Amino acid sequence: MKRGKKDRTGAAAAFRRAGILGAAVLGACALAGGCKGAEEAAKDSIRIGISLYRGDDTFINNIRQELEKCAKAYEQDTGIKVHLDIEEAKGNQYTQNNQVERFIALDCDVLCINPVDRTAASAVIDKAMAGNVPVVFFNRQPVEEDMNRWDELYYVAVSAKESAVLQGQIVVDSYREEPSLLDADGDGVISYALLEGESSHQDSLIRTEWSIQTLKDAGVPIERITGGIANWERSQASALMEQWLVQYPDMIELVICNNDDMALGAIDAMERAGVSGIQVVGIDGTTPGLQAVESGRMMGTVSSDKEAYAQAIFTIAADKALGRNVAEDIALEDGKYYNCPQKIVKYIKNSYKNE
Ligand code: BGC
């Protein structure tokens, strides 16, 4: 999508759509031609080193695509060349540490790191501090102690509790609208199975806890049939669900999933087994997740605004690279945290049930 000079406010519009536009939020892309400082005027290119914990994660790939769009739009708007060095760490922290070293050796102005092991961010931070290169972490949250080590560290994500409460709300609303959709056997209780992400990921624990708590708080009668860790992965979720369908025949009415890929895995297993009538909810609003909701294969998901997510990462990174004051462009909590907005996406007609 081309963005002409007149469309410079695209980034700000994205933030505005996200409902976070105070006077504070403009977005670096929106600041075309606004770099008046001598230091800024001198720079005609910036280099950003990006390391992803894995390259095959659907959600992370959605963010990567948005980041690439941000860089292109920024170049068109400002005439400043953006070099994005994007690496995938293949789930190996050691590999990621080497990528960080290489980025610093390449003279990157700023790093955007999606940590493999969020509890081991200190090695990345050590290298960044030694090279005086600011870091924008995203999606996998370093521990607070690490985040407090340097004032050039930032973190962008979605609030795990908010995702979970919204996911719970999808079920609560659907149950209130039509109880039989979720209580298929009419015994007055929703029997559910739970698919969880990596046990070390902050989102898994919080999403599981608050999703269930939201149902309890709303007085929805629930009973846990089973649950398991599928590490965010569609294939692992599919294998677990396949097993559960055999182990608990006609018992599961709802599958609550910590993310969309696992929800899709559960649906894959149901489709393979020829089972219908089990409702599935996810979180993320990935491209295939949204398609599944649209077609009625998934009851609903909580969709994070990927454009605003990537824009926040890019805005901080570009500001840092140009020596700008980040606080002027984006409202951060405690000067370093940004939570991206998210919303419920729900299937309206109950065609899935009637398939
Ligand atoms: C997303 C998952 C993703 C994981 C990767 C979570 O916040 O919901 O889809 O696999 O982050 O770290």
Coordinates of C-alpha atoms and ligand atoms in Angstrom, one line a residue:
M1 CA 0.0 0.0 0.0
K2 CA 1.5 3.3 -1.1
R3 CA 1.7 6.1 1.3
G4 CA 2.1 9.6 -0.2
K5 CA 3.2 12.7 1.5
K6 CA -0.3 13.7 2.3
D7 CA -0.8 10.5 4.2
R8 CA 1.9 11.1 6.7
T9 CA -0.4 10.9 9.6
G10 CA -0.9 7.1 9.0
A11 CA 0.9 6.1 12.1
A12 CA -0.8 8.6 14.2
A13 CA -4.1 7.4 12.8
A14 CA -3.2 3.9 13.8
F15 CA -2.6 5.0 17.3
R16 CA -5.8 7.1 17.3
R17 CA -7.8 4.0 16.1
A18 CA -6.2 2.2 18.9
G19 CA -7.7 4.7 21.2
I20 CA -4.4 5.8 22.8
L21 CA -3.9 9.1 21.1
G22 CA -3.3 11.6 23.8
A23 CA -1.4 14.7 22.9
A24 CA 1.6 12.5 23.6
V25 CA 1.2 10.0 20.8
L26 CA 2.2 10.9 17.3
G27 CA 4.2 8.0 16.1
A28 CA 7.6 8.3 14.4
C29 CA 6.2 7.6 11.0
A30 CA 4.1 10.6 11.4
L31 CA 7.0 12.8 12.1
A32 CA 8.1 13.1 8.5
G33 CA 10.2 16.1 8.0
G34 CA 9.9 16.9 11.7
C35 CA 13.5 16.2 12.6
K36 CA 14.9 19.7 13.2
G37 CA 17.8 18.9 15.6
A38 CA 21.2 19.2 14.1
E39 CA 22.0 15.6 15.1
E40 CA 18.8 14.3 13.5
A41 CA 19.2 16.3 10.3
A42 CA 22.6 14.7 9.9
K43 CA 21.2 11.2 9.7
D44 CA 19.9 9.9 6.4
S45 CA 19.7 6.2 7.4
I46 CA 19.1 4.1 10.5
R47 CA 19.9 0.5 11.2
I48 CA 17.7 -1.7 13.3
G49 CA 18.6 -5.2 14.4
I50 CA 15.6 -7.5 15.0
S51 CA 15.8 -11.0 16.5
L52 CA 12.7 -13.2 16.7
Y53 CA 12.6 -16.2 19.1
R54 CA 11.4 -18.3 16.3
G55 CA 10.6 -17.6 12.7
D56 CA 7.7 -20.1 12.4
D57 CA 5.5 -18.6 15.0
T58 CA 2.3 -17.3 13.4
F59 CA 1.7 -14.4 15.7
I60 CA 5.3 -13.2 15.6
N61 CA 5.3 -13.5 11.8
N62 CA 2.2 -11.2 11.7
I63 CA 4.2 -8.6 13.8
R64 CA 7.2 -9.0 11.6
Q65 CA 5.2 -8.2 8.5
E66 CA 3.7 -5.1 10.1
L67 CA 7.2 -4.0 11.2
E68 CA 8.4 -4.3 7.6
K69 CA 5.4 -2.2 6.5
C70 CA 6.3 0.4 9.1
A71 CA 9.9 0.7 7.8
K72 CA 8.7 1.1 4.2
A73 CA 6.2 3.8 5.2
Y74 CA 8.7 5.6 7.2
E75 CA 11.2 5.6 4.4
Q76 CA 8.6 7.0 2.0
D77 CA 7.5 9.6 4.6
T78 CA 10.8 10.9 5.7
G79 CA 13.3 9.9 3.0
I80 CA 15.4 8.3 5.8
K81 CA 16.6 4.9 4.7
V82 CA 15.8 2.1 7.2
H83 CA 17.9 -1.0 7.3
L84 CA 16.1 -3.8 9.0
D85 CA 18.4 -6.8 9.9
I86 CA 15.9 -9.5 10.8
E87 CA 17.2 -12.8 12.3
E88 CA 15.4 -15.8 13.7
A89 CA 16.9 -17.5 16.8
K90 CA 15.2 -20.8 16.2
G91 CA 14.4 -21.2 19.9
N92 CA 18.0 -21.0 21.0
Q93 CA 19.1 -18.2 23.4
Y94 CA 22.8 -18.8 22.6
T95 CA 22.0 -18.2 18.9
Q96 CA 20.1 -15.0 19.8
N97 CA 23.0 -13.8 21.9
N98 CA 25.3 -14.2 18.9
Q99 CA 22.9 -12.3 16.7
V100 CA 22.9 -9.5 19.2
E101 CA 26.7 -9.4 19.1
R102 CA 26.6 -9.3 15.3
F103 CA 24.0 -6.5 15.3
I104 CA 26.2 -4.4 17.5
A105 CA 29.3 -5.2 15.4
L106 CA 27.2 -4.0 12.3
D107 CA 26.6 -0.7 14.1
C108 CA 22.9 -1.1 14.6
D109 CA 21.4 2.0 16.2
V110 CA 18.9 0.1 18.2
L111 CA 17.9 -3.6 18.8
C112 CA 14.3 -5.0 18.8
I113 CA 14.5 -8.3 20.6
N114 CA 11.8 -11.0 21.0
P115 CA 13.7 -13.0 23.7
V116 CA 14.0 -16.8 23.4
D117 CA 14.3 -17.2 27.2
R118 CA 12.7 -14.2 28.9
T119 CA 14.5 -15.0 32.1
A120 CA 17.8 -14.9 30.4
A121 CA 17.6 -11.3 28.9
S122 CA 20.5 -10.2 31.0
A123 CA 23.1 -11.5 28.5
V124 CA 21.4 -9.4 25.8
I125 CA 21.3 -6.4 28.1
D126 CA 25.0 -6.8 29.0
K127 CA 26.0 -6.7 25.4
A128 CA 23.6 -3.8 24.6
M129 CA 24.9 -1.8 27.5
A130 CA 28.5 -2.4 26.6
G131 CA 27.8 -1.3 23.0
N132 CA 25.5 1.6 24.2
V133 CA 22.7 0.3 21.9
P134 CA 19.1 0.7 23.2
V135 CA 16.8 -2.3 23.2
V136 CA 13.1 -2.7 22.6
F137 CA 12.0 -6.1 23.8
F138 CA 8.7 -7.4 22.7
N139 CA 6.2 -10.2 23.3
R140 CA 8.3 -12.2 25.8
Q141 CA 8.7 -10.1 28.9
P142 CA 12.1 -9.8 30.6
V143 CA 11.9 -9.9 34.4
E144 CA 11.5 -6.5 36.1
E145 CA 14.9 -6.7 37.7
D146 CA 16.4 -6.9 34.2
M147 CA 14.2 -4.2 32.8
N148 CA 15.3 -1.9 35.6
R149 CA 19.0 -2.3 34.8
W150 CA 19.2 0.5 32.2
D151 CA 17.0 3.4 31.1
E152 CA 17.5 2.4 27.5
L153 CA 15.3 -0.7 27.7
Y154 CA 11.7 -0.8 26.5
Y155 CA 9.0 -3.5 26.3
V156 CA 6.0 -3.7 24.0
A157 CA 3.3 -6.4 24.3
V158 CA -0.4 -6.9 24.9
S159 CA -1.7 -7.2 28.4
A160 CA -2.1 -10.9 29.2
K161 CA -4.8 -10.3 31.8
E162 CA -6.8 -8.1 29.4
S163 CA -6.6 -10.8 26.7
A164 CA -7.9 -13.4 29.1
V165 CA -10.7 -11.3 30.5
L166 CA -11.9 -10.5 27.0
Q167 CA -11.6 -14.2 26.1
G168 CA -13.7 -15.1 29.1
Q169 CA -16.2 -12.4 28.1
I170 CA -16.7 -14.1 24.7
V171 CA -17.8 -17.3 26.5
V172 CA -19.9 -15.4 29.1
D173 CA -21.7 -13.4 26.4
S174 CA -22.3 -16.5 24.2
Y175 CA -23.6 -18.5 27.2
R176 CA -26.0 -15.7 28.1
E177 CA -27.2 -15.4 24.6
E178 CA -27.7 -19.1 24.0
P179 CA -26.7 -21.5 26.8
S180 CA -27.2 -24.6 24.6
L181 CA -24.4 -23.5 22.3
L182 CA -21.9 -24.2 25.1
D183 CA -23.8 -26.6 27.2
A184 CA -24.5 -29.0 24.4
D185 CA -25.7 -31.9 26.6
G186 CA -27.9 -29.6 28.7
D187 CA -26.6 -30.7 32.1
G188 CA -26.3 -27.1 33.3
V189 CA -22.5 -27.1 33.2
I190 CA -20.0 -26.2 30.5
S191 CA -17.4 -28.9 30.4
Y192 CA -14.1 -27.5 29.1
A193 CA -10.6 -28.5 28.1
L194 CA -7.7 -26.0 28.2
L195 CA -4.8 -25.7 25.9
E196 CA -1.8 -23.7 27.3
G197 CA 1.2 -22.0 25.8
E198 CA 4.8 -22.5 27.0
S199 CA 5.0 -22.8 30.8
S200 CA 7.8 -20.3 31.0
H201 CA 5.9 -17.6 29.1
Q202 CA 4.2 -14.9 31.2
D203 CA 1.1 -15.0 28.9
S204 CA 0.3 -18.7 29.5
L205 CA -0.2 -18.6 33.2
I206 CA -2.0 -15.2 33.3
R207 CA -4.3 -16.0 30.4
T208 CA -5.3 -19.3 31.9
E209 CA -6.0 -17.9 35.3
W210 CA -8.0 -14.9 34.2
S211 CA -9.9 -16.6 31.5
I212 CA -11.3 -19.1 34.0
Q213 CA -11.7 -16.4 36.7
T214 CA -13.8 -14.3 34.3
L215 CA -16.2 -17.2 33.8
K216 CA -16.4 -17.8 37.5
D217 CA -16.9 -14.1 38.3
A218 CA -19.8 -14.0 35.8
G219 CA -21.4 -17.1 37.5
V220 CA -21.1 -19.3 34.4
P221 CA -21.1 -22.9 35.6
I222 CA -18.0 -24.7 34.4
E223 CA -16.2 -28.0 34.9
R224 CA -12.6 -28.8 33.8
I225 CA -12.4 -32.0 31.9
T226 CA -8.7 -31.9 31.0
G227 CA -5.9 -29.6 29.9
G228 CA -2.4 -29.6 28.6
I229 CA 0.6 -27.6 27.4
A230 CA 0.9 -27.4 23.6
N231 CA 3.6 -24.6 23.6
W232 CA 1.6 -22.3 21.4
E233 CA 1.8 -24.8 18.5
R234 CA -0.9 -26.0 16.2
S235 CA 0.5 -29.5 15.7
Q236 CA 1.0 -30.1 19.4
A237 CA -2.5 -28.9 20.2
S238 CA -3.9 -31.0 17.5
A239 CA -2.2 -34.1 18.9
L240 CA -3.5 -33.4 22.4
M241 CA -7.0 -32.8 21.2
E242 CA -7.0 -36.0 19.2
Q243 CA -6.1 -37.9 22.3
W244 CA -8.8 -36.1 24.4
L245 CA -11.5 -36.9 21.9
V246 CA -10.8 -40.5 22.4
Q247 CA -10.3 -40.3 26.1
Y248 CA -13.3 -38.1 26.8
P249 CA -15.9 -39.0 24.1
D250 CA -18.8 -36.6 24.0
M251 CA -17.7 -34.9 27.1
I252 CA -15.9 -31.7 26.0
E253 CA -18.1 -28.8 25.1
L254 CA -15.6 -26.0 25.0
V255 CA -11.8 -25.7 24.3
I256 CA -10.2 -22.6 25.8
C257 CA -6.9 -21.9 24.1
N258 CA -4.1 -19.5 25.2
N259 CA -3.6 -18.6 21.5
D260 CA -5.2 -19.0 18.0
D261 CA -2.7 -21.5 16.7
M262 CA -3.6 -24.0 19.4
A263 CA -7.3 -23.3 18.8
L264 CA -6.7 -24.1 15.1
G265 CA -4.9 -27.3 16.2
A266 CA -7.9 -28.4 18.3
I267 CA -10.2 -27.7 15.3
D268 CA -7.9 -29.7 13.0
A269 CA -8.3 -32.7 15.4
M270 CA -12.1 -32.3 15.6
E271 CA -12.3 -32.1 11.8
R272 CA -10.1 -35.2 11.4
A273 CA -12.3 -37.1 13.8
G274 CA -15.5 -35.8 12.3
V275 CA -16.6 -34.3 15.6
S276 CA -18.7 -31.1 15.6
G277 CA -20.5 -29.1 18.2
I278 CA -17.4 -28.3 20.4
Q279 CA -16.8 -24.6 20.7
V280 CA -13.3 -23.2 20.6
V281 CA -11.9 -19.8 21.7
G282 CA -8.5 -18.4 21.0
I283 CA -6.4 -15.2 21.5
D284 CA -4.3 -13.2 19.0
G285 CA -6.4 -12.6 16.0
T286 CA -3.7 -13.9 13.6
T287 CA -4.6 -14.1 10.0
P288 CA -5.7 -17.8 10.0
G289 CA -7.3 -17.2 13.4
L290 CA -9.5 -14.4 12.1
Q291 CA -10.4 -16.5 9.0
A292 CA -11.5 -19.4 11.3
V293 CA -13.8 -17.0 13.2
E294 CA -15.2 -15.5 10.1
S295 CA -16.0 -18.9 8.7
G296 CA -17.6 -20.0 12.0
R297 CA -15.0 -22.7 12.7
M298 CA -13.9 -20.8 15.8
M299 CA -16.4 -19.2 18.2
G300 CA -14.2 -16.2 18.8
T301 CA -10.8 -14.7 19.5
V302 CA -9.2 -11.7 21.1
S303 CA -7.5 -9.7 18.4
S304 CA -4.5 -7.5 19.2
D305 CA -4.0 -4.5 16.9
K306 CA -0.8 -5.8 15.1
E307 CA -0.4 -2.5 13.3
A308 CA -0.3 -0.5 16.5
Y309 CA 1.9 -3.2 18.1
A310 CA 4.5 -2.9 15.4
Q311 CA 4.1 0.8 15.2
A312 CA 4.9 1.1 18.9
I313 CA 8.1 -1.0 18.5
F314 CA 9.1 1.0 15.4
T315 CA 8.3 4.4 16.9
I316 CA 10.5 3.7 19.9
A317 CA 13.3 2.2 17.7
A318 CA 13.3 5.0 15.2
D319 CA 13.2 7.7 18.0
K320 CA 16.1 6.0 19.7
A321 CA 18.1 5.7 16.4
L322 CA 17.5 9.4 15.7
G323 CA 18.2 10.6 19.3
R324 CA 14.6 11.8 19.7
N325 CA 12.7 11.9 22.9
V326 CA 10.5 8.8 22.9
A327 CA 8.1 10.3 25.5
E328 CA 7.1 13.0 22.9
D329 CA 5.8 10.3 20.5
I330 CA 4.3 7.6 22.5
A331 CA 2.8 7.3 26.0
L332 CA 4.7 4.7 27.9
E333 CA 4.0 3.3 31.3
D334 CA 6.8 3.8 33.8
G335 CA 8.7 5.4 30.8
K336 CA 9.3 2.0 29.3
Y337 CA 6.2 -0.3 28.9
Y338 CA 3.7 -0.2 26.1
N339 CA 0.6 -2.4 26.0
C340 CA -1.1 -2.6 22.6
P341 CA -4.9 -2.4 22.3
Q342 CA -7.0 -5.5 21.6
K343 CA -10.6 -6.4 21.0
I344 CA -13.1 -9.2 20.8
V345 CA -13.8 -10.8 17.4
K346 CA -16.8 -13.2 17.7
Y347 CA -18.6 -15.4 15.2
I348 CA -22.2 -14.2 15.1
K349 CA -24.3 -17.0 13.6
N350 CA -23.9 -20.4 15.2
S351 CA -23.4 -22.1 11.9
Y352 CA -20.4 -24.1 13.3
K353 CA -22.7 -25.9 15.7
N354 CA -25.1 -26.8 12.9
E355 CA -22.5 -28.1 10.4
Ligands
BGC1 C1 1.1 -15.3 21.5 C2 1.4 -16.6 20.9 C3 2.8 -16.7 20.5 C4 3.7 -16.3 21.7 C5 5.1 -16.3 21.3 C6 2.0 -15.0 22.7 O1 1.7 -13.8 23.2 O2 -0.3 -15.2 21.9 O3 0.6 -16.8 19.7 O4 3.1 -18.0 20.0 O5 3.3 -15.1 22.2 O6 6.0 -15.8 22.3

